C-alpha positions as semicolon CSV with decimal commas, in nm:
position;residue;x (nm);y (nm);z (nm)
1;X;-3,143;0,413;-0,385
2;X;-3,337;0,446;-0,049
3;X;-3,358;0,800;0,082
4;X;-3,086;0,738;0,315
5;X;-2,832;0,688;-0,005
6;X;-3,029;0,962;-0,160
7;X;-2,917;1,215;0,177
8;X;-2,547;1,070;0,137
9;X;-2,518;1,152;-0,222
10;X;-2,643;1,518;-0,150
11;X;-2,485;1,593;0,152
12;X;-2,136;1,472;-0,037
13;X;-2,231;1,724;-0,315
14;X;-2,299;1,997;-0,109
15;X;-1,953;1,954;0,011
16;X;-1,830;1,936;-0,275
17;X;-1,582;2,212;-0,259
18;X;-1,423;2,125;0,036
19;X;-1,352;1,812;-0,095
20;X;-1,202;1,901;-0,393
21;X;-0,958;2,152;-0,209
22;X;-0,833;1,902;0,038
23;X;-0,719;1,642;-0,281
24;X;-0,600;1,897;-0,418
25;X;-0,386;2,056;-0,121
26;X;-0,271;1,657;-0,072
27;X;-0,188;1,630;-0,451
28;X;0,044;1,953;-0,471
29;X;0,196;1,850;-0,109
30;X;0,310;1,437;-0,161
31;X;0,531;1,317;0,121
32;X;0,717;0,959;0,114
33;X;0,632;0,632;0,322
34;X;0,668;0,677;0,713
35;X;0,729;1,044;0,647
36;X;0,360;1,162;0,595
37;X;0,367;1,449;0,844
38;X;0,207;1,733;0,689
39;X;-0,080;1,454;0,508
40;X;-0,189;1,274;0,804
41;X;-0,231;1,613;1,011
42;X;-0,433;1,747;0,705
43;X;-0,671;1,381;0,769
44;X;-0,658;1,435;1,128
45;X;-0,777;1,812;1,113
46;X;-1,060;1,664;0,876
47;X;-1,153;1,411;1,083
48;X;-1,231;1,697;1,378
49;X;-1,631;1,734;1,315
50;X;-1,701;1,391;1,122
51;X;-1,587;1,145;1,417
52;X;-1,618;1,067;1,802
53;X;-1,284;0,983;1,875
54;X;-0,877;1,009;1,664
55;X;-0,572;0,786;1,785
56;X;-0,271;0,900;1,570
57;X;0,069;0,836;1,574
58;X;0,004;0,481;1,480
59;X;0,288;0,298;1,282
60;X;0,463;0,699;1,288
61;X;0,144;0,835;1,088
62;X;-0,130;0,666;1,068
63;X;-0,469;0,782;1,217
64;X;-0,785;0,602;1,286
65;X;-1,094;0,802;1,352
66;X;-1,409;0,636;1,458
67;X;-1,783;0,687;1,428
68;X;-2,022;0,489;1,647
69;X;-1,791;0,316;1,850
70;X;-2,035;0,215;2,090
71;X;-2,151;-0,010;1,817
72;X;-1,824;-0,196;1,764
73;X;-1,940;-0,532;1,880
74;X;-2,208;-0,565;1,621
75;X;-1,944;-0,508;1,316
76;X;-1,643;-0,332;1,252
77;X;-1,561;-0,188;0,865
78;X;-1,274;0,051;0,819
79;X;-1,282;0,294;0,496
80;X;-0,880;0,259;0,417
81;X;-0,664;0,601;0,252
82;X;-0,311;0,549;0,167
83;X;-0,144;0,837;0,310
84;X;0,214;0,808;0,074
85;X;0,307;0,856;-0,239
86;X;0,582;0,824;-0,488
87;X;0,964;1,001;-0,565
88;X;0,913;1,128;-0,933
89;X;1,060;1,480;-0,959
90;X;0,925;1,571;-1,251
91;X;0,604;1,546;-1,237
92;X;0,394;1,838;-1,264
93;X;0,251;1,837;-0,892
94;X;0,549;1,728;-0,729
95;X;0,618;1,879;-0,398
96;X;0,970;2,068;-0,454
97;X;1,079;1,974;-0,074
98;X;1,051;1,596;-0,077
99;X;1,033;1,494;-0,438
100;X;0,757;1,308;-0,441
101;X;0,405;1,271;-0,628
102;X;0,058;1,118;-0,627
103;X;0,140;0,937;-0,936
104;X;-0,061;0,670;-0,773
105;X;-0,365;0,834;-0,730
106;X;-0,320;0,767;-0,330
107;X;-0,445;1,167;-0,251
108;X;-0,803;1,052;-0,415
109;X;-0,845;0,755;-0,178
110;X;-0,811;1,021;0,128
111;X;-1,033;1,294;-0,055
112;X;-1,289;0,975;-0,083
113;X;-1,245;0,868;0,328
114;X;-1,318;1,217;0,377
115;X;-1,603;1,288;0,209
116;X;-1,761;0,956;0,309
117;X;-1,700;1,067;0,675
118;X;-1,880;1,415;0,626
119;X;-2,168;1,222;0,481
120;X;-2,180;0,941;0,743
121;X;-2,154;1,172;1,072
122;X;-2,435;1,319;0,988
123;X;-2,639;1,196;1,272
124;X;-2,958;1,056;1,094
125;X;-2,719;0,889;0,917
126;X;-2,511;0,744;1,185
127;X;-2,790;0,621;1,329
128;X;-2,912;0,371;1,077
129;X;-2,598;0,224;1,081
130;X;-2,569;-0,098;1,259
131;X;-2,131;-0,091;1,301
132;X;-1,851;0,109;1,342
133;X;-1,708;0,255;1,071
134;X;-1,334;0,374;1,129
135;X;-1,146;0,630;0,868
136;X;-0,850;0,474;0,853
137;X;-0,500;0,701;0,697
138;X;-0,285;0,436;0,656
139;X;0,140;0,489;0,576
140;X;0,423;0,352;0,380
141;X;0,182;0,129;0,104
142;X;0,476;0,207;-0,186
143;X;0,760;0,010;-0,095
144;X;1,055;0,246;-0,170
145;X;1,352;0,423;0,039
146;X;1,442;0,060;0,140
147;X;1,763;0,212;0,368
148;X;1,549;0,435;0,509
149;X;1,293;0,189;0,607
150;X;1,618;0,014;0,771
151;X;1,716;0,295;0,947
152;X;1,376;0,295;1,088
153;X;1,367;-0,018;1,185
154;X;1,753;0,000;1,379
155;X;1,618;0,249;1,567
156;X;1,314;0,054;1,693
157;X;0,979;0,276;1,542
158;X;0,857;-0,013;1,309
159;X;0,972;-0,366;1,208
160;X;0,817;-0,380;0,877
161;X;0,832;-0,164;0,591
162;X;0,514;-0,137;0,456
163;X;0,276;0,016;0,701
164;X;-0,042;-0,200;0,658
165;X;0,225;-0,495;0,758
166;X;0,327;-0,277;1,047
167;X;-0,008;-0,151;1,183
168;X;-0,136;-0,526;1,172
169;X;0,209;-0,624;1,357
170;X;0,096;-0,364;1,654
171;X;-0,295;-0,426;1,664
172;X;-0,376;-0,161;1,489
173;X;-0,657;-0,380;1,274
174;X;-0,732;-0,600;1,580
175;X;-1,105;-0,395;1,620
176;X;-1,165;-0,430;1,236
177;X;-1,384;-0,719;1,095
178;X;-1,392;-0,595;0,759
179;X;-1,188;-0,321;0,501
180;X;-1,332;-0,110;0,229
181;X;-1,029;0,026;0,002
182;X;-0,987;0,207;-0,376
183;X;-0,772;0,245;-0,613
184;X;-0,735;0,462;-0,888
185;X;-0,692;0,358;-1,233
186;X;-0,651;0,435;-1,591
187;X;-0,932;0,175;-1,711
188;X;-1,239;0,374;-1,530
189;X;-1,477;0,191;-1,252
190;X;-1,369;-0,155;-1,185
191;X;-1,483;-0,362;-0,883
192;X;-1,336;-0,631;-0,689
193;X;-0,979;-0,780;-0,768
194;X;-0,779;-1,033;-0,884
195;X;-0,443;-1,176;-0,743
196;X;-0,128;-1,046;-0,736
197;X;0,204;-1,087;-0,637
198;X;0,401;-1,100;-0,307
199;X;0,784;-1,020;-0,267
200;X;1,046;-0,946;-0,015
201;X;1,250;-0,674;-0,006
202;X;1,679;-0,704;0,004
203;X;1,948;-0,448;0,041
204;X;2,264;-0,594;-0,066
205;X;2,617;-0,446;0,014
206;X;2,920;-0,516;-0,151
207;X;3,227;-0,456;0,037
208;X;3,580;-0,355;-0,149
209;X;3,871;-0,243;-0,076
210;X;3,947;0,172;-0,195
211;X;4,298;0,244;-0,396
212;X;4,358;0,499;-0,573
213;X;4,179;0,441;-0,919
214;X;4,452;0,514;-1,187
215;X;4,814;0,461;-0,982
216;X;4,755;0,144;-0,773
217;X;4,387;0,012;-0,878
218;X;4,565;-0,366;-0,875
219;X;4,545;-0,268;-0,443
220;X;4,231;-0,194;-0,443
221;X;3,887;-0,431;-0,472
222;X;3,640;-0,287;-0,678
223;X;3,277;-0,340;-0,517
224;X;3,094;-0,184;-0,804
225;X;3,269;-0,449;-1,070
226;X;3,118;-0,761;-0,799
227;X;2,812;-0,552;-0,766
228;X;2,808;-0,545;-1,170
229;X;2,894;-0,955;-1,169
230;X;2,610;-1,021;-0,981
231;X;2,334;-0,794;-1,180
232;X;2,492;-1,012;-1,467
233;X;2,455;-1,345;-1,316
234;X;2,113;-1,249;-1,195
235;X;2,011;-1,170;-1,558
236;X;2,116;-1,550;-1,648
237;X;1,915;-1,701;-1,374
238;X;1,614;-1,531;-1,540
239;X;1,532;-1,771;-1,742
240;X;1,486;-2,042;-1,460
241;X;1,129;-1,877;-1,382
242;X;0,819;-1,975;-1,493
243;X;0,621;-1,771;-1,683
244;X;0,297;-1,866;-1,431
245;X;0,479;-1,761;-1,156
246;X;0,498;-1,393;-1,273
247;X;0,831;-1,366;-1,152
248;X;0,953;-0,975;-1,129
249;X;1,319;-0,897;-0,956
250;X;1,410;-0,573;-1,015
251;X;1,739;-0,388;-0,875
252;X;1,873;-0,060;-0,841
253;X;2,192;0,058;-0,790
254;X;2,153;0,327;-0,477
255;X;2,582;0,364;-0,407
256;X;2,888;0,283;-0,719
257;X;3,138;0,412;-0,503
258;X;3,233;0,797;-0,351
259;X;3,493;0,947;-0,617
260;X;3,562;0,878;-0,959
261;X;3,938;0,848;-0,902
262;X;3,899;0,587;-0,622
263;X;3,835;0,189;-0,663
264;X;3,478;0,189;-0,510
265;X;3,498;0,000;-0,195
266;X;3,156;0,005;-0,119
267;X;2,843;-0,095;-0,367
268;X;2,473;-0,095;-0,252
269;X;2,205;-0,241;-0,455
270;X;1,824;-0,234;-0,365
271;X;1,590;-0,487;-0,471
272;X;1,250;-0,645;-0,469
273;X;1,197;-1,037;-0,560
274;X;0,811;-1,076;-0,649
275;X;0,600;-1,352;-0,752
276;X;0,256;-1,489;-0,722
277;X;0,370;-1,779;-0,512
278;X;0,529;-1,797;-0,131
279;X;0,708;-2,087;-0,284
280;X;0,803;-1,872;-0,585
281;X;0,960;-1,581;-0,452
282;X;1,144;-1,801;-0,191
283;X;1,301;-1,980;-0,489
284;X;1,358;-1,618;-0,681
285;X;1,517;-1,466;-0,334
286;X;1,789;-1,740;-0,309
287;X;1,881;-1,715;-0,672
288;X;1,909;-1,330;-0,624
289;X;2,148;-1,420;-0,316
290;X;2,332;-1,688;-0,491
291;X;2,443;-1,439;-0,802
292;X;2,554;-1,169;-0,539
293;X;2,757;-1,400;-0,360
294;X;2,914;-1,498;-0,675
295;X;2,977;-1,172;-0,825
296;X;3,178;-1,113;-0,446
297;X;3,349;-1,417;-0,455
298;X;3,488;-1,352;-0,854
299;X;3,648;-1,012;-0,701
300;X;3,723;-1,101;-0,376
301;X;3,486;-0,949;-0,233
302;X;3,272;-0,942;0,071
303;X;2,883;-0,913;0,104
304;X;2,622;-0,808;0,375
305;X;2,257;-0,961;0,196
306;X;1,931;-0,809;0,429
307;X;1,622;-0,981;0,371
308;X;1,302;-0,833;0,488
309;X;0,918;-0,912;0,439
310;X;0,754;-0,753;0,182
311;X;0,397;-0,817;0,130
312;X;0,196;-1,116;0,112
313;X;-0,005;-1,190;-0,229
314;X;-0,338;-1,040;-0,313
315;X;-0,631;-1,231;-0,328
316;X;-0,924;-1,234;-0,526
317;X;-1,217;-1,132;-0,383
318;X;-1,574;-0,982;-0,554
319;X;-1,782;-0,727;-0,388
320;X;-2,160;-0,862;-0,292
321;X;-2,396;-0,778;-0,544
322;X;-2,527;-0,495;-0,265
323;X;-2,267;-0,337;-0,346
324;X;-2,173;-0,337;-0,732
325;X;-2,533;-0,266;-0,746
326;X;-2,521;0,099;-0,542
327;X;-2,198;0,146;-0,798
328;X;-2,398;0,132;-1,102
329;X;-2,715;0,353;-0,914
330;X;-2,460;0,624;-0,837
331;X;-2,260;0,632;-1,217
332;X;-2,380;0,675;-1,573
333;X;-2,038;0,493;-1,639
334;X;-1,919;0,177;-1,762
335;X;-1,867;-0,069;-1,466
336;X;-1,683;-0,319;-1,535
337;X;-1,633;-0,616;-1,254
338;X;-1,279;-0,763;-1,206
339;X;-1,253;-1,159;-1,297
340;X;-1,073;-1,341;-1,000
341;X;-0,814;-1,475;-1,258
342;X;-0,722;-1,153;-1,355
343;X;-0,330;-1,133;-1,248
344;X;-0,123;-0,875;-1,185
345;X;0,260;-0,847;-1,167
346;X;0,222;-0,515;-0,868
347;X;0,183;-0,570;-0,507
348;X;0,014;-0,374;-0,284
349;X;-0,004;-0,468;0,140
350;X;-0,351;-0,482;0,076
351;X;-0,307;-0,875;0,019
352;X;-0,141;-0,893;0,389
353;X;-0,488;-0,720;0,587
354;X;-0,665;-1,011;0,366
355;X;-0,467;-1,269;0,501
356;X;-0,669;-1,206;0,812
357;X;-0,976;-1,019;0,696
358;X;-1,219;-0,935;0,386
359;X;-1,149;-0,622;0,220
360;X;-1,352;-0,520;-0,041
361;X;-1,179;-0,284;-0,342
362;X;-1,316;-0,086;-0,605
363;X;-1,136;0,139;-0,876
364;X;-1,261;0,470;-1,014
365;X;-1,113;0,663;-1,325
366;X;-1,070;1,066;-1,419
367;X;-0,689;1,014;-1,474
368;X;-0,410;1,014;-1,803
369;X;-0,122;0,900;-1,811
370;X;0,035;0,591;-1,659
371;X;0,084;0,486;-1,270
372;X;0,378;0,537;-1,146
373;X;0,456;0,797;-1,429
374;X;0,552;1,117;-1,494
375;X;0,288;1,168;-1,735
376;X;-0,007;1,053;-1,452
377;X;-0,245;1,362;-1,427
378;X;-0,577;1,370;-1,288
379;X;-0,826;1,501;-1,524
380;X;-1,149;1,455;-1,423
381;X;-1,253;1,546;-1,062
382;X;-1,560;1,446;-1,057
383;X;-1,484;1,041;-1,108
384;X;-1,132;1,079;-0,904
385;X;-1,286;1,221;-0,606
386;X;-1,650;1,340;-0,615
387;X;-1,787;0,971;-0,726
388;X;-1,533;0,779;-0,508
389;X;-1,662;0,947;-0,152
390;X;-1,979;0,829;-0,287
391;X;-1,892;0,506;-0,317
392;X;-1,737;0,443;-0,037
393;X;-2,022;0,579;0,188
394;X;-2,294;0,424;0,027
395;X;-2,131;0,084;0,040
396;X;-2,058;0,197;0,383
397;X;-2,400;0,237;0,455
398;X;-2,557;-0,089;0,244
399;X;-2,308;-0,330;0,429
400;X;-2,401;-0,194;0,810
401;X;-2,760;-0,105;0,745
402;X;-3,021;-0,341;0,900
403;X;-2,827;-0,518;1,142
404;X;-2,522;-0,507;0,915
405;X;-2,652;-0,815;0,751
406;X;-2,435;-0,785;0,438
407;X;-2,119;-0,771;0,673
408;X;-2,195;-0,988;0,865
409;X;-2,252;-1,246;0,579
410;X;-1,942;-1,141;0,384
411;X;-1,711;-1,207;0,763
412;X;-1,924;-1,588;0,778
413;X;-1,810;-1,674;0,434
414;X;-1,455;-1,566;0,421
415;X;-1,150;-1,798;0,543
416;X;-0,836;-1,630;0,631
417;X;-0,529;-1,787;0,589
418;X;-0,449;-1,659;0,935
419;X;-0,698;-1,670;1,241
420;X;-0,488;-1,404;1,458
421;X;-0,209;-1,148;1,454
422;X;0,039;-1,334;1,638
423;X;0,008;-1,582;1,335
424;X;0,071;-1,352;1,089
425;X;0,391;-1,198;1,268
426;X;0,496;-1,573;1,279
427;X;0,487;-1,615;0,908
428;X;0,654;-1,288;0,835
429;X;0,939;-1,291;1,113
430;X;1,052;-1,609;0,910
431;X;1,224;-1,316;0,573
432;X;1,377;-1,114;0,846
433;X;1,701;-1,270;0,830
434;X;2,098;-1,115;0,778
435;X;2,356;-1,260;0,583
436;X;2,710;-1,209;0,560
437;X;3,021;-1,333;0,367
């Protein structure tokens, strides 16, 4: 490590307290996608000293603060938090007033933007770097609350409902060349990723007829019995997918009907249809349609079927040797580097900013417990947060130092799928579609 890397590691230890207290304060205080008030205010009042300039508000919470943005035409690499998190009520840090919890680890990715940015703004610092870096709090990356998402969109504040989708849909990525993101995990330091899969997202509605459930039930048409037909004949279709296609549909029932003692006229499922494959989850999405309609059509019933795009596959991508080198200079760990076949059956809207740009990922460890779990606890604070700040500003630093020749050479090499927003909003416009019967 140079002595530039040497001042970034310090500085980040010297605030290490303050850093510790804000992922802690996000931990015990989760909020849902698109709801992220109280969190994105919390990145915003950190961002105060460590940046030139804030826009907020972006896709309802996001916020972008920028350092050396008077050097935005040489490179552009944004240092990417998820803002959300998860509804799992009991968990041990869940926040009593929205029911939901870091069980993804999503407060450590913020706690590292942070302490990256109180490392980079120092001014000796700032100065050797050839690019502007943006801290970038980004909403909505766990695809949940489906009608609420809908809600959002009938009343015009997004169109997608994940919020990397929706920030690239307004421009919000249009001034980045590049992405630096983390995860955590239970395995320890990984870097780079594999694939994954992509999905859309579907609310389906059943529509009955109410009666009263023990005198005259032979009046009434029971929407939860077709919703319960169609879970049935979508469990038959299962074995029509290939195992390489990593296939994952996945229901829940959010509405069965309003009283016990009345034929349920109403049933409302929620479900995504993932694969690894566009062609794949297109074929997985009709068959999902298909056994609703049937289960409607067996009772008489009627159906509403909302289709709308999910996210867009991961793809694999290794970080430059730069980089997995200043990994292994800053750890006494095991790093482990992630092989581009690795696949896994998760999606994340990271795989829709790579559809038009690099973005380099790395894992770090200090948790129990599984994601997405009740049992997920974060155990060692050092790894979680401490050692992820550090990574992400000394890989901020390696890729924009002289000249920002790393970036520059990772942007060259790279080939989007698309060259340009409008492309991309193209392609996704094409799942937004509304069927009824």
């Amino acid at each position: 490590m140079d002595e530039a890397e040497k001042k970034i590691a310090a500085m980040i230890e010297e605030n290490r307290e303050f850093i510790l207290s804000f992922a802690d304060d996000i931990y015990n205080h989760a909020e849902l996608g698109y709801k992220e008030f109280r969190t994105s205010e919390k990145f915003k009042e950190a961002m105060k000293n460590c940046s030139d300039r804030v826009e907020d508000n972006l896709a309802i919470t996001g916020v972008k603060a920028y350092l050396n943005p008077e050097k935005k035409d040489s490179f552009s690499l944004a240092l990417l938090g998820e803002l959300d998190a998860l509804r799992i009520p009991d968990h041990a840090h869940v926040n009593p007033e929205t029911q939901a919890a870091h069980c993804c680890g999503h407060h450590a990715q913020l706690a590292g933007v942070v302490g990256a940015a109180l490392a980079l703004s120092d001014r000796e610092i700032a100065d050797k770097l050839d690019g502007q870096v943006i801290f970038f709090a980004v909403p909505a990356e766990e695809y949940g609350e489906v009608e609420f998402k809908n809600t959002l969109i009938e009343q015009g504040k997004i169109q997608y409902g994940g919020g990397k989708c929706e920030l690239l849909r307004i421009g919000a990525f249009d001034d980045v060349d590049a992405c630096l993101a983390h995860h955590i995990s239970t395995d320890g330091i990984e870097l780079g990723c594999g694939s994954n899969n992509g999905f859309v997202s579907k609310v389906i509605r059943i529509k009955g007829k109410a009666a009263h459930a023990a005198a005259r039930p032979e009046k009434g048409i029971n929407a939860l019995s077709a919703a319960a037909l169609g879970l049935q004949a979508l469990a038959f279709n299962r074995e029509t997918f290939r195992d390489e296609d990593s296939v994952r549909v996945h229901p829940i029932l959010t509405k069965g009907g309003n009283l016990v003692n009345v034929v349920p006229d109403e049933a409302v499922i929620e479900t995504l249809v993932r694969a690894k494959t566009l062609e794949a989850f297109a074929d997985a999405a009709e068959k999902t349609d298909r056994s609703f309609r049937a289960g409607a059509y067996a009772l008489g019933a009627g159906y509403r079927i909302e289709t709308m795009p999910g996210y867009l596959p991961q793809i694999p991508q290794a970080l430059p040797k730069e980089l997995t080198d200043a990994v292994r200079e800053l750890t006494d760990h095991e790093v482990k580097e992630v092989s581009p076949a690795v696949h896994s059956g998760g999606s994340t809207d990271i795989g829709d900013v790579q559809q038009l740009m690099p973005v380099l990922t790395f894992r770090t460890g200090g948790v129990t417990g599984g994601l997405h779990q009740s049992d997920f606890d974060v155990v060692d604070k050092e790894e979680a947060y401490i050692l992820t700040a550090k990574i992400f500003a000394v890989s901020t630093y390696r890729l924009l130092k002289d000249g920002a020749e790393v970036a520059k050479k990772l942007k060259e090499e790279y080939h989007p799928r698309f060259h340009s927003r409008e492309e991309y909003v193209e392609f996704m416009n094409q799942f937004n579609r509304v069927e009824e019967g």
